């Protein structure tokens, strides 16, 4: 076998690359790498042959010099039931200088099922997240150095196989392909439009997506060359229905399919079967009892969500005119309502079919200066409780006594790919399309949007009346917050109340500084009646 004359060695760490060429004499060579030139954390050292094919690899770990130091001071060690706990937190760098940081804090009860994690954020980010499998007691390898720990760390790194990095793709300068587009502004709903007659993709079709309700949420997308559509759903949260339509007066031959928002691929890794030790039987019974009590007495508080800041205005913002029909004499037909009250809309009839024509209010301001059309020629965009209605005859036939409000935009309007000669919006009292039947070609789906942020239930017993409440408090987790921020002085204060369960509780604080330094700490408190 031919002996190679040269090999290449690449040291790679989180995108930082150091490349070396090594000439061999009789198949042997020595390369000295200055440890100071390597990045902190795990470096992959890969050897390539003269044809630049990877042959072997090993890992080297350089202990990080910087660490976020967190000090948590509890006001006392022993507490009674329903008593306030005050914890002061200070964050500094290795030199003892105060350092702002973003922290998570949790306080939970210790028993046979729950003990403090052996892994913290520091050991996870620097070590175990880069390795395959489970690393037992990763903090051990990052504690004070000793020959024994260095040898154990070296053995750990030697047991790790090839990384997931594909050197063939790197050599060919292939960019990674992303299956899912980042959702910066909100959830993205994807689908496809096909021709019902040919079952082939239908390009260039305008698809409307609406969310029935009092707040108009209307989106439009024109299908691409493969028939795909996508809708950027800003502020779309909770579970609700969505309605997808094409203009049924023109495009009844199209079928719309919405893709599942969940991945259809699953990890090949198999989770081990659930095994419960007989020694944990009593602890499991207690935990189950505690959960049942909390759900029975505090279900409403446990299900409360954070109020998300959403834009409650319709996309057309302020209408030209808004009509609250209860302020007028109620007519029994929609035609009478539109003719008698809604002056911005002209009701016309061609044969047996009705049509609307909206006033061109902006043009009216210039009618003395140049000839303009005072009426827009096409039907305005009409919807009922946020759902487009393309057949004017159906809205004319709708019972006006179910309608609370009519809003009109008397001008041309552009909303993405949607063009409209004016807008007419009808809102019913219940905002639920009461007694209105959608067209058979309309696609109606129950859709789970982004979940709202849950409020962590942590009661306050600041008054004697609250502390003497007969409702039981069987919380195993007393406090949890993912966003405790220390100020410029590196300090923050948190407080919470104990419940009705005695035992030992641990308060765990973990976090990151703006520069990426990680750290954690914990403290134990006792709760007795």
Short mmCIF file of C-alpha atoms in Angstrom, two decimals:
data_model
loop_
_atom_site.label_atom_id
_atom_site.label_comp_id
_atom_site.label_asym_id
_atom_site.label_seq_id
_atom_site.Cartn_x
_atom_site.Cartn_y
_atom_site.Cartn_z
CA UNK A 1 0.00 0.00 0.00
CA UNK A 2 1.29 3.42 -0.93
CA UNK A 3 2.44 5.50 2.04
CA UNK A 4 0.98 9.02 2.12
CA UNK A 5 3.44 11.91 1.90
CA UNK A 6 1.14 14.53 3.40
CA UNK A 7 -1.95 14.82 5.58
CA UNK A 8 -4.14 17.73 6.57
CA UNK A 9 -5.38 18.50 10.08
CA UNK A 10 -8.35 20.75 10.79
CA UNK A 11 -9.30 21.99 14.26
CA UNK A 12 -12.96 23.07 14.33
CA UNK A 13 -14.86 24.71 17.19
CA UNK A 14 -18.24 26.44 16.68
CA UNK A 15 -17.34 27.74 13.23
CA UNK A 16 -13.71 28.62 14.06
CA UNK A 17 -11.31 26.67 11.83
CA UNK A 18 -7.57 26.17 12.02
CA UNK A 19 -6.06 24.21 9.14
CA UNK A 20 -2.59 22.64 9.06
CA UNK A 21 -0.64 20.65 6.45
CA UNK A 22 1.81 18.03 7.71
CA UNK A 23 4.49 16.36 5.59
CA UNK A 24 5.22 12.76 6.52
CA UNK A 25 8.56 11.02 6.54
CA UNK A 26 8.10 7.29 6.12
CA UNK A 27 4.44 7.65 7.05
CA UNK A 28 5.22 9.48 10.30
CA UNK A 29 4.96 13.13 11.26
CA UNK A 30 4.52 15.37 14.30
CA UNK A 31 2.43 18.52 14.49
CA UNK A 32 2.55 20.80 17.54
CA UNK A 33 -0.61 22.83 18.17
CA UNK A 34 -0.49 25.75 20.57
CA UNK A 35 -3.36 25.26 23.02
CA UNK A 36 -3.70 29.03 23.35
CA UNK A 37 -4.71 29.19 19.69
CA UNK A 38 -7.74 26.94 20.31
CA UNK A 39 -11.18 28.20 21.29
CA UNK A 40 -12.67 27.40 24.67
CA UNK A 41 -14.88 24.32 24.91
CA UNK A 42 -14.72 21.25 22.67
CA UNK A 43 -12.51 21.29 19.57
CA UNK A 44 -12.83 18.56 16.93
CA UNK A 45 -9.45 17.60 15.48
CA UNK A 46 -9.90 15.77 12.17
CA UNK A 47 -7.16 14.19 10.07
CA UNK A 48 -7.55 14.11 6.26
CA UNK A 49 -5.44 12.09 3.84
CA UNK A 50 -3.65 13.56 0.83
CA UNK A 51 -6.91 13.25 -1.13
CA UNK A 52 -8.63 15.37 1.52
CA UNK A 53 -10.79 12.52 2.75
CA UNK A 54 -11.44 12.41 6.54
CA UNK A 55 -9.78 9.42 8.17
CA UNK A 56 -9.90 9.87 11.94
CA UNK A 57 -10.98 12.33 14.56
CA UNK A 58 -10.73 13.04 18.26
CA UNK A 59 -11.95 15.70 20.66
CA UNK A 60 -10.04 18.11 22.86
CA UNK A 61 -11.57 20.19 25.66
CA UNK A 62 -10.26 23.56 26.78
CA UNK A 63 -11.82 24.67 30.03
CA UNK A 64 -13.47 28.12 29.74
CA UNK A 65 -11.80 30.86 31.74
CA UNK A 66 -14.91 33.00 32.29
CA UNK A 67 -17.93 31.99 34.32
CA UNK A 68 -20.94 33.90 35.57
CA UNK A 69 -20.82 33.89 39.35
CA UNK A 70 -24.26 33.88 40.99
CA UNK A 71 -24.82 34.42 44.71
CA UNK A 72 -28.30 33.69 46.10
CA UNK A 73 -29.01 34.75 49.67
CA UNK A 74 -32.21 33.50 51.35
CA UNK A 75 -33.49 35.62 54.26
CA UNK A 76 -33.64 32.53 56.51
CA UNK A 77 -33.41 28.74 56.43
CA UNK A 78 -36.60 27.60 58.17
CA UNK A 79 -40.16 28.63 57.25
CA UNK A 80 -43.68 27.84 58.31
CA UNK A 81 -46.67 27.19 56.10
CA UNK A 82 -47.83 30.07 53.84
CA UNK A 83 -44.82 32.19 54.78
CA UNK A 84 -43.03 34.66 52.54
CA UNK A 85 -39.57 33.72 51.26
CA UNK A 86 -37.26 36.52 50.12
CA UNK A 87 -34.18 35.75 48.03
CA UNK A 88 -31.53 38.29 47.01
CA UNK A 89 -29.47 37.50 43.90
CA UNK A 90 -26.18 39.06 42.83
CA UNK A 91 -24.31 38.30 39.58
CA UNK A 92 -20.61 39.03 39.05
CA UNK A 93 -17.79 38.02 36.73
CA UNK A 94 -14.76 36.01 37.81
CA UNK A 95 -13.06 39.16 39.09
CA UNK A 96 -15.95 39.97 41.42
CA UNK A 97 -17.26 42.88 39.33
CA UNK A 98 -21.05 43.25 39.28
CA UNK A 99 -22.46 42.06 35.97
CA UNK A 100 -26.06 42.28 34.61
CA UNK A 101 -27.52 38.90 33.67
CA UNK A 102 -30.74 37.16 32.63
CA UNK A 103 -31.69 34.41 35.07
CA UNK A 104 -34.21 31.63 35.55
CA UNK A 105 -35.31 30.76 39.08
CA UNK A 106 -37.20 27.75 40.35
CA UNK A 107 -38.06 26.50 43.84
CA UNK A 108 -39.29 22.92 44.20
CA UNK A 109 -39.75 20.23 46.82
CA UNK A 110 -37.19 17.46 47.19
CA UNK A 111 -38.37 13.87 47.55
CA UNK A 112 -37.62 10.42 46.15
CA UNK A 113 -38.74 11.51 42.66
CA UNK A 114 -37.15 14.94 42.44
CA UNK A 115 -33.58 15.85 43.32
CA UNK A 116 -31.35 18.71 42.11
CA UNK A 117 -30.05 18.05 38.58
CA UNK A 118 -26.45 16.95 38.30
CA UNK A 119 -26.19 19.06 35.16
CA UNK A 120 -26.35 22.85 35.18
CA UNK A 121 -26.36 25.42 32.38
CA UNK A 122 -22.58 25.86 32.48
CA UNK A 123 -21.71 22.18 32.02
CA UNK A 124 -24.49 21.74 29.45
CA UNK A 125 -23.41 24.60 27.18
CA UNK A 126 -19.70 23.86 27.33
CA UNK A 127 -19.61 20.07 27.49
CA UNK A 128 -22.58 17.70 27.40
CA UNK A 129 -24.53 19.45 24.61
CA UNK A 130 -21.62 18.67 22.25
CA UNK A 131 -21.40 14.97 23.13
CA UNK A 132 -23.46 11.95 22.20
CA UNK A 133 -25.45 10.09 24.81
CA UNK A 134 -25.79 10.91 28.49
CA UNK A 135 -22.87 12.32 30.46
CA UNK A 136 -23.11 11.34 34.09
CA UNK A 137 -22.27 14.17 36.49
CA UNK A 138 -20.88 16.57 33.85
CA UNK A 139 -20.10 19.19 36.51
CA UNK A 140 -17.40 16.83 37.81
CA UNK A 141 -15.26 17.38 34.71
CA UNK A 142 -15.52 21.17 35.00
CA UNK A 143 -14.66 21.48 38.69
CA UNK A 144 -11.18 22.19 40.02
CA UNK A 145 -8.48 20.52 37.93
CA UNK A 146 -6.64 17.42 39.07
CA UNK A 147 -4.72 14.64 37.26
CA UNK A 148 -7.55 12.23 38.01
CA UNK A 149 -10.23 14.52 36.51
CA UNK A 150 -8.08 15.33 33.47
CA UNK A 151 -7.66 11.62 32.77
CA UNK A 152 -11.39 11.00 33.22
CA UNK A 153 -12.21 13.85 30.84
CA UNK A 154 -9.77 12.53 28.25
CA UNK A 155 -11.36 9.07 28.47
CA UNK A 156 -14.80 10.61 28.05
CA UNK A 157 -13.76 12.45 24.88
CA UNK A 158 -12.06 9.37 23.44
CA UNK A 159 -15.30 7.39 23.67
CA UNK A 160 -17.14 9.85 21.42
CA UNK A 161 -17.49 8.87 17.73
CA UNK A 162 -17.76 10.91 14.59
CA UNK A 163 -19.66 14.18 14.85
CA UNK A 164 -22.70 15.08 12.76
CA UNK A 165 -20.62 17.50 10.67
CA UNK A 166 -20.64 16.37 7.00
CA UNK A 167 -17.22 17.05 5.57
CA UNK A 168 -18.35 16.09 2.06
CA UNK A 169 -20.90 18.93 2.07
CA UNK A 170 -18.28 21.31 3.46
CA UNK A 171 -15.81 20.35 0.74
CA UNK A 172 -18.45 20.96 -1.94
CA UNK A 173 -19.50 24.25 -0.31
CA UNK A 174 -23.07 23.03 0.08
CA UNK A 175 -25.33 25.29 2.06
CA UNK A 176 -27.56 23.57 4.63
CA UNK A 177 -31.18 23.20 3.54
CA UNK A 178 -33.84 24.25 6.03
CA UNK A 179 -37.10 22.32 6.09
CA UNK A 180 -38.95 25.04 8.01
CA UNK A 181 -38.79 28.79 7.43
CA UNK A 182 -38.00 30.82 10.58
CA UNK A 183 -41.21 32.32 11.92
CA UNK A 184 -40.06 35.79 12.97
CA UNK A 185 -43.37 37.69 12.90
CA UNK A 186 -45.73 34.85 13.76
CA UNK A 187 -46.92 31.42 12.74
CA UNK A 188 -46.86 30.58 9.00
CA UNK A 189 -49.74 28.52 7.61
CA UNK A 190 -48.83 26.59 4.45
CA UNK A 191 -50.99 24.86 1.89
CA UNK A 192 -51.44 23.90 -1.74
CA UNK A 193 -53.99 24.71 -4.44
CA UNK A 194 -54.87 22.08 -7.03
CA UNK A 195 -57.27 21.89 -9.96
CA UNK A 196 -60.23 19.67 -9.09
CA UNK A 197 -60.55 18.37 -12.62
CA UNK A 198 -56.88 17.53 -13.29
CA UNK A 199 -55.53 17.15 -9.71
CA UNK A 200 -52.53 19.20 -10.86
CA UNK A 201 -51.02 22.18 -9.06
CA UNK A 202 -52.84 25.44 -9.77
CA UNK A 203 -50.48 28.45 -10.01
CA UNK A 204 -51.53 32.09 -9.88
CA UNK A 205 -54.68 31.57 -7.78
CA UNK A 206 -55.55 34.16 -5.13
CA UNK A 207 -56.48 32.38 -1.90
CA UNK A 208 -58.13 34.16 1.03
CA UNK A 209 -57.58 33.02 4.62
CA UNK A 210 -59.80 34.44 7.32
CA UNK A 211 -60.42 33.83 11.02
CA UNK A 212 -64.11 34.16 11.97
CA UNK A 213 -64.73 36.54 14.82
CA UNK A 214 -65.20 40.13 15.84
CA UNK A 215 -61.62 41.09 14.94
CA UNK A 216 -61.02 40.90 11.19
CA UNK A 217 -57.97 38.77 10.39
CA UNK A 218 -57.78 38.47 6.61
CA UNK A 219 -54.77 37.28 4.63
CA UNK A 220 -54.25 36.71 0.94
CA UNK A 221 -51.67 34.76 -1.05
CA UNK A 222 -51.26 33.97 -4.76
CA UNK A 223 -50.18 30.36 -5.33
CA UNK A 224 -46.70 29.93 -6.79
CA UNK A 225 -45.69 27.84 -9.81
CA UNK A 226 -46.07 24.63 -7.78
CA UNK A 227 -49.45 25.69 -6.35
CA UNK A 228 -48.11 26.42 -2.86
CA UNK A 229 -49.43 29.22 -0.68
CA UNK A 230 -48.31 30.51 2.70
CA UNK A 231 -49.86 32.99 5.11
CA UNK A 232 -47.94 35.00 7.70
CA UNK A 233 -50.25 34.98 10.73
CA UNK A 234 -49.13 37.75 13.05
CA UNK A 235 -50.83 37.73 16.49
CA UNK A 236 -52.63 34.46 15.68
CA UNK A 237 -52.91 32.64 19.02
CA UNK A 238 -55.09 30.01 20.65
CA UNK A 239 -57.41 27.47 19.07
CA UNK A 240 -59.89 28.71 16.48
CA UNK A 241 -61.33 28.03 13.06
CA UNK A 242 -59.82 29.23 9.82
CA UNK A 243 -61.65 29.59 6.51
CA UNK A 244 -59.88 29.33 3.15
CA UNK A 245 -61.57 30.47 -0.04
CA UNK A 246 -61.06 31.44 -3.62
CA UNK A 247 -63.42 33.84 -5.32
CA UNK A 248 -66.26 31.34 -5.73
CA UNK A 249 -67.80 33.35 -8.55
CA UNK A 250 -64.78 32.62 -10.73
CA UNK A 251 -62.65 29.82 -9.29
CA UNK A 252 -64.97 27.01 -8.22
CA UNK A 253 -62.68 24.40 -9.80
CA UNK A 254 -59.93 24.76 -7.20
CA UNK A 255 -59.28 22.63 -4.12
CA UNK A 256 -57.26 23.92 -1.17
CA UNK A 257 -55.22 21.68 1.11
CA UNK A 258 -53.58 22.94 4.31
CA UNK A 259 -50.40 21.26 5.51
CA UNK A 260 -50.01 20.07 9.06
CA UNK A 261 -47.89 22.45 11.18
CA UNK A 262 -46.30 19.46 12.92
CA UNK A 263 -43.30 17.52 11.69
CA UNK A 264 -44.08 14.12 10.17
CA UNK A 265 -40.56 12.89 10.82
CA UNK A 266 -39.58 11.42 14.16
CA UNK A 267 -36.23 10.80 15.76
CA UNK A 268 -34.70 7.38 15.28
CA UNK A 269 -33.64 7.39 18.92
CA UNK A 270 -35.85 5.15 21.01
CA UNK A 271 -36.76 6.20 24.50
CA UNK A 272 -36.36 3.53 27.18
CA UNK A 273 -39.50 2.04 28.63
CA UNK A 274 -40.96 3.55 31.79
CA UNK A 275 -39.73 1.72 34.84
CA UNK A 276 -41.01 2.67 38.26
CA UNK A 277 -39.19 1.43 41.32
CA UNK A 278 -41.27 0.00 44.12
CA UNK A 279 -39.40 2.34 46.44
CA UNK A 280 -40.96 5.30 44.58
CA UNK A 281 -44.51 4.03 44.98
CA UNK A 282 -45.38 6.17 47.98
CA UNK A 283 -43.82 9.29 46.44
CA UNK A 284 -45.83 8.76 43.24
CA UNK A 285 -49.05 8.41 45.20
CA UNK A 286 -48.33 11.64 47.06
CA UNK A 287 -47.47 13.53 43.88
CA UNK A 288 -50.65 12.29 42.21
CA UNK A 289 -52.73 13.30 45.22
CA UNK A 290 -51.13 16.75 45.30
CA UNK A 291 -51.85 17.26 41.58
CA UNK A 292 -55.49 16.21 41.98
CA UNK A 293 -55.97 18.61 44.87
CA UNK A 294 -54.44 21.51 42.95
CA UNK A 295 -56.53 20.80 39.85
CA UNK A 296 -59.67 20.43 41.94
CA UNK A 297 -59.34 23.67 43.92
CA UNK A 298 -57.19 25.90 41.70
CA UNK A 299 -57.92 24.86 38.12
CA UNK A 300 -58.91 28.38 37.04
CA UNK A 301 -55.66 29.88 38.36
CA UNK A 302 -53.60 27.06 36.82
CA UNK A 303 -55.07 27.71 33.35
CA UNK A 304 -54.68 31.49 33.32
CA UNK A 305 -52.67 32.89 30.40
CA UNK A 306 -50.61 36.01 29.96
CA UNK A 307 -52.50 38.68 28.03
CA UNK A 308 -50.56 38.92 24.76
CA UNK A 309 -50.22 42.39 23.28
CA UNK A 310 -52.08 41.99 19.98
CA UNK A 311 -53.29 44.56 17.50
CA UNK A 312 -57.08 44.47 17.92
CA UNK A 313 -57.79 46.82 14.99
CA UNK A 314 -58.84 45.54 11.61
CA UNK A 315 -56.24 45.69 8.86
CA UNK A 316 -58.06 48.65 7.26
CA UNK A 317 -57.70 50.57 10.55
CA UNK A 318 -60.26 53.39 10.64
CA UNK A 319 -63.28 52.94 8.33
CA UNK A 320 -64.81 55.78 6.35
CA UNK A 321 -68.09 55.29 8.23
CA UNK A 322 -69.32 52.96 10.95
CA UNK A 323 -73.03 52.24 11.48
CA UNK A 324 -74.37 50.82 14.75
CA UNK A 325 -77.72 49.57 13.50
CA UNK A 326 -79.39 49.76 16.92
CA UNK A 327 -79.16 53.54 16.58
CA UNK A 328 -81.51 53.39 13.60
CA UNK A 329 -85.00 52.12 12.89
CA UNK A 330 -84.51 48.44 12.18
CA UNK A 331 -85.55 47.23 8.74
CA UNK A 332 -86.36 43.58 8.06
CA UNK A 333 -84.35 43.29 4.83
CA UNK A 334 -80.68 43.98 4.18
CA UNK A 335 -81.54 45.76 0.93
CA UNK A 336 -83.53 48.37 2.85
CA UNK A 337 -80.72 48.83 5.37
CA UNK A 338 -78.13 49.42 2.66
CA UNK A 339 -80.33 51.72 0.56
CA UNK A 340 -81.65 53.83 3.43
CA UNK A 341 -78.67 54.16 5.78
CA UNK A 342 -75.38 53.22 4.16
CA UNK A 343 -74.92 56.18 1.84
CA UNK A 344 -71.38 55.19 0.79
CA UNK A 345 -72.67 52.03 -0.95
CA UNK A 346 -74.93 52.08 -3.96
CA UNK A 347 -77.14 48.98 -4.36
CA UNK A 348 -77.69 48.00 -7.99
CA UNK A 349 -79.53 45.12 -9.59
CA UNK A 350 -78.66 43.46 -12.86
CA UNK A 351 -81.32 40.93 -13.83
CA UNK A 352 -81.87 38.76 -10.75
CA UNK A 353 -78.51 39.53 -9.16
CA UNK A 354 -77.54 42.28 -6.75
CA UNK A 355 -74.25 44.15 -6.75
CA UNK A 356 -72.67 46.89 -4.63
CA UNK A 357 -70.80 49.95 -5.84
CA UNK A 358 -68.78 51.91 -3.30
CA UNK A 359 -68.34 55.66 -3.40
CA UNK A 360 -64.88 56.86 -4.35
CA UNK A 361 -64.54 59.33 -1.49
CA UNK A 362 -60.93 60.44 -2.18
CA UNK A 363 -61.84 61.16 -5.80
CA UNK A 364 -64.78 63.29 -4.73
CA UNK A 365 -62.37 65.85 -3.27
CA UNK A 366 -60.93 66.49 -6.76
CA UNK A 367 -64.12 66.38 -8.84
CA UNK A 368 -63.95 70.14 -9.54
CA UNK A 369 -60.37 69.90 -10.82
CA UNK A 370 -60.51 66.91 -13.18
CA UNK A 371 -63.03 64.29 -14.36
CA UNK A 372 -63.09 61.33 -11.98
CA UNK A 373 -65.35 58.34 -11.23
CA UNK A 374 -67.38 59.01 -8.13
CA UNK A 375 -68.43 55.35 -7.93
CA UNK A 376 -66.04 52.43 -8.02
CA UNK A 377 -66.98 49.95 -10.70
CA UNK A 378 -66.41 46.52 -9.12
CA UNK A 379 -68.05 44.91 -6.12
CA UNK A 380 -66.32 45.93 -2.88
CA UNK A 381 -64.74 43.29 -0.66
CA UNK A 382 -67.61 42.17 1.57
CA UNK A 383 -67.31 40.00 4.66
CA UNK A 384 -69.44 38.79 7.52
CA UNK A 385 -67.74 38.34 10.90
CA UNK A 386 -64.37 38.44 9.16
CA UNK A 387 -65.18 35.85 6.44
CA UNK A 388 -65.32 37.09 2.80
CA UNK A 389 -68.67 36.90 1.02
CA UNK A 390 -68.25 37.00 -2.76
CA UNK A 391 -71.95 36.54 -3.61
CA UNK A 392 -73.77 39.81 -2.94
CA UNK A 393 -77.10 38.00 -3.20
CA UNK A 394 -76.23 35.98 -0.08
CA UNK A 395 -75.51 39.07 2.01
CA UNK A 396 -78.68 40.75 0.74
CA UNK A 397 -80.63 37.66 1.85
CA UNK A 398 -79.06 37.69 5.32
CA UNK A 399 -81.22 38.75 8.28
CA UNK A 400 -80.19 42.33 9.21
CA UNK A 401 -81.63 41.90 12.72
CA UNK A 402 -78.64 39.64 13.50
CA UNK A 403 -76.18 42.38 12.45
CA UNK A 404 -74.89 44.76 15.08
CA UNK A 405 -72.52 46.92 13.04
CA UNK A 406 -71.70 47.81 9.44
CA UNK A 407 -68.36 49.44 8.55
CA UNK A 408 -67.50 50.91 5.16
CA UNK A 409 -64.23 51.91 3.50
CA UNK A 410 -65.18 54.17 0.58
CA UNK A 411 -62.01 53.97 -1.52
CA UNK A 412 -59.86 51.46 -3.34
CA UNK A 413 -57.85 49.29 -0.97
CA UNK A 414 -54.76 47.16 -1.41
CA UNK A 415 -53.83 44.52 1.18
CA UNK A 416 -50.92 42.45 -0.09
CA UNK A 417 -52.22 40.71 -3.23
CA UNK A 418 -55.85 41.59 -2.38
CA UNK A 419 -57.35 44.45 -4.37
CA UNK A 420 -60.80 45.81 -3.51
CA UNK A 421 -63.06 48.56 -4.84
CA UNK A 422 -64.03 49.49 -1.31
CA UNK A 423 -64.80 47.41 1.78
CA UNK A 424 -68.06 46.51 3.55
CA UNK A 425 -67.77 44.70 6.88
CA UNK A 426 -70.76 43.20 8.72
CA UNK A 427 -70.46 42.15 12.37
CA UNK A 428 -73.16 40.11 14.08
CA UNK A 429 -73.99 40.33 17.76
CA UNK A 430 -72.37 36.97 18.48
CA UNK A 431 -69.58 37.35 15.89
CA UNK A 432 -69.99 33.67 14.95
CA UNK A 433 -71.55 33.75 11.44
CA UNK A 434 -74.94 33.11 13.02
CA UNK A 435 -77.18 31.11 10.62
CA UNK A 436 -74.90 31.86 7.66
CA UNK A 437 -73.93 28.93 5.44
CA UNK A 438 -70.53 28.95 3.80
CA UNK A 439 -70.10 27.61 0.28
CA UNK A 440 -69.30 23.90 -0.22
CA UNK A 441 -65.95 24.78 -1.83
CA UNK A 442 -64.82 26.78 1.21
CA UNK A 443 -62.37 24.91 3.43
CA UNK A 444 -63.15 25.21 7.16
CA UNK A 445 -60.60 23.87 9.63
CA UNK A 446 -60.12 23.80 13.38
CA UNK A 447 -56.58 25.07 13.80
CA UNK A 448 -54.29 25.22 16.82
CA UNK A 449 -52.24 28.40 16.62
CA UNK A 450 -49.47 29.49 18.97
CA UNK A 451 -50.21 28.72 22.59
CA UNK A 452 -50.54 31.65 24.90
CA UNK A 453 -47.99 31.99 27.66
CA UNK A 454 -49.26 30.39 30.85
CA UNK A 455 -49.09 32.36 34.10
CA UNK A 456 -47.26 30.33 36.73
CA UNK A 457 -49.60 29.90 39.68
CA UNK A 458 -47.96 31.27 42.82
CA UNK A 459 -50.49 32.54 45.42
CA UNK A 460 -49.79 35.40 47.79
CA UNK A 461 -50.58 35.23 51.49
CA UNK A 462 -49.88 38.88 52.25
CA UNK A 463 -52.91 39.29 54.54
CA UNK A 464 -54.23 37.25 57.46
CA UNK A 465 -57.45 36.57 55.52
CA UNK A 466 -55.50 35.11 52.59
CA UNK A 467 -53.25 33.05 54.87
CA UNK A 468 -56.30 31.59 56.63
CA UNK A 469 -58.01 30.55 53.40
CA UNK A 470 -59.54 27.04 53.75
CA UNK A 471 -58.41 26.10 50.23
CA UNK A 472 -55.50 23.64 50.39
CA UNK A 473 -52.14 24.58 48.86
CA UNK A 474 -50.35 21.39 47.81
CA UNK A 475 -47.78 22.86 45.45
CA UNK A 476 -44.61 20.83 44.94
CA UNK A 477 -43.19 23.73 42.89
CA UNK A 478 -43.39 26.99 44.83
CA UNK A 479 -41.90 29.35 42.26
CA UNK A 480 -40.75 29.46 38.65
CA UNK A 481 -39.71 32.35 36.44
CA UNK A 482 -37.62 32.19 33.25
CA UNK A 483 -36.80 35.91 33.09
CA UNK A 484 -35.36 37.45 36.24
CA UNK A 485 -33.04 40.25 35.15
CA UNK A 486 -30.36 41.71 37.39
CA UNK A 487 -29.85 45.44 36.86
CA UNK A 488 -26.70 47.39 36.12
CA UNK A 489 -25.71 46.80 39.73
CA UNK A 490 -25.97 43.03 39.15
CA UNK A 491 -28.67 42.64 41.80
CA UNK A 492 -32.26 41.45 41.89
CA UNK A 493 -34.76 40.37 44.54
CA UNK A 494 -37.46 37.70 44.27
CA UNK A 495 -40.14 36.56 46.69
CA UNK A 496 -42.70 33.79 46.92
CA UNK A 497 -44.80 31.99 49.53
CA UNK A 498 -44.55 28.48 50.91
CA UNK A 499 -47.59 26.19 50.78
CA UNK A 500 -49.02 23.45 53.01
CA UNK A 501 -46.46 20.71 52.26
CA UNK A 502 -43.59 20.21 54.72
CA UNK A 503 -40.13 19.18 53.60
CA UNK A 504 -36.92 20.41 52.04
CA UNK A 505 -37.09 22.75 49.04
CA UNK A 506 -34.27 23.79 46.73
CA UNK A 507 -34.05 27.20 45.08
CA UNK A 508 -32.14 26.91 41.79
CA UNK A 509 -30.81 29.98 39.96
CA UNK A 510 -29.25 29.72 36.48
CA UNK A 511 -28.50 32.28 33.82
CA UNK A 512 -26.41 34.02 31.19
CA UNK A 513 -24.71 37.39 30.98
CA UNK A 514 -24.95 39.55 27.86
CA UNK A 515 -21.50 38.27 26.87
CA UNK A 516 -22.63 34.63 27.04
CA UNK A 517 -21.01 33.69 30.36
CA UNK A 518 -23.09 31.00 32.10
CA UNK A 519 -23.46 30.14 35.75
CA UNK A 520 -25.73 28.63 38.38
CA UNK A 521 -26.21 28.23 42.11
CA UNK A 522 -28.73 26.74 44.55
CA UNK A 523 -29.87 27.00 48.17
CA UNK A 524 -31.91 24.73 50.47
CA UNK A 525 -34.78 25.84 52.73
CA UNK A 526 -36.90 23.86 55.21
CA UNK A 527 -40.69 24.15 55.48
CA UNK A 528 -42.44 22.87 58.61
CA UNK A 529 -45.86 23.50 60.08
#
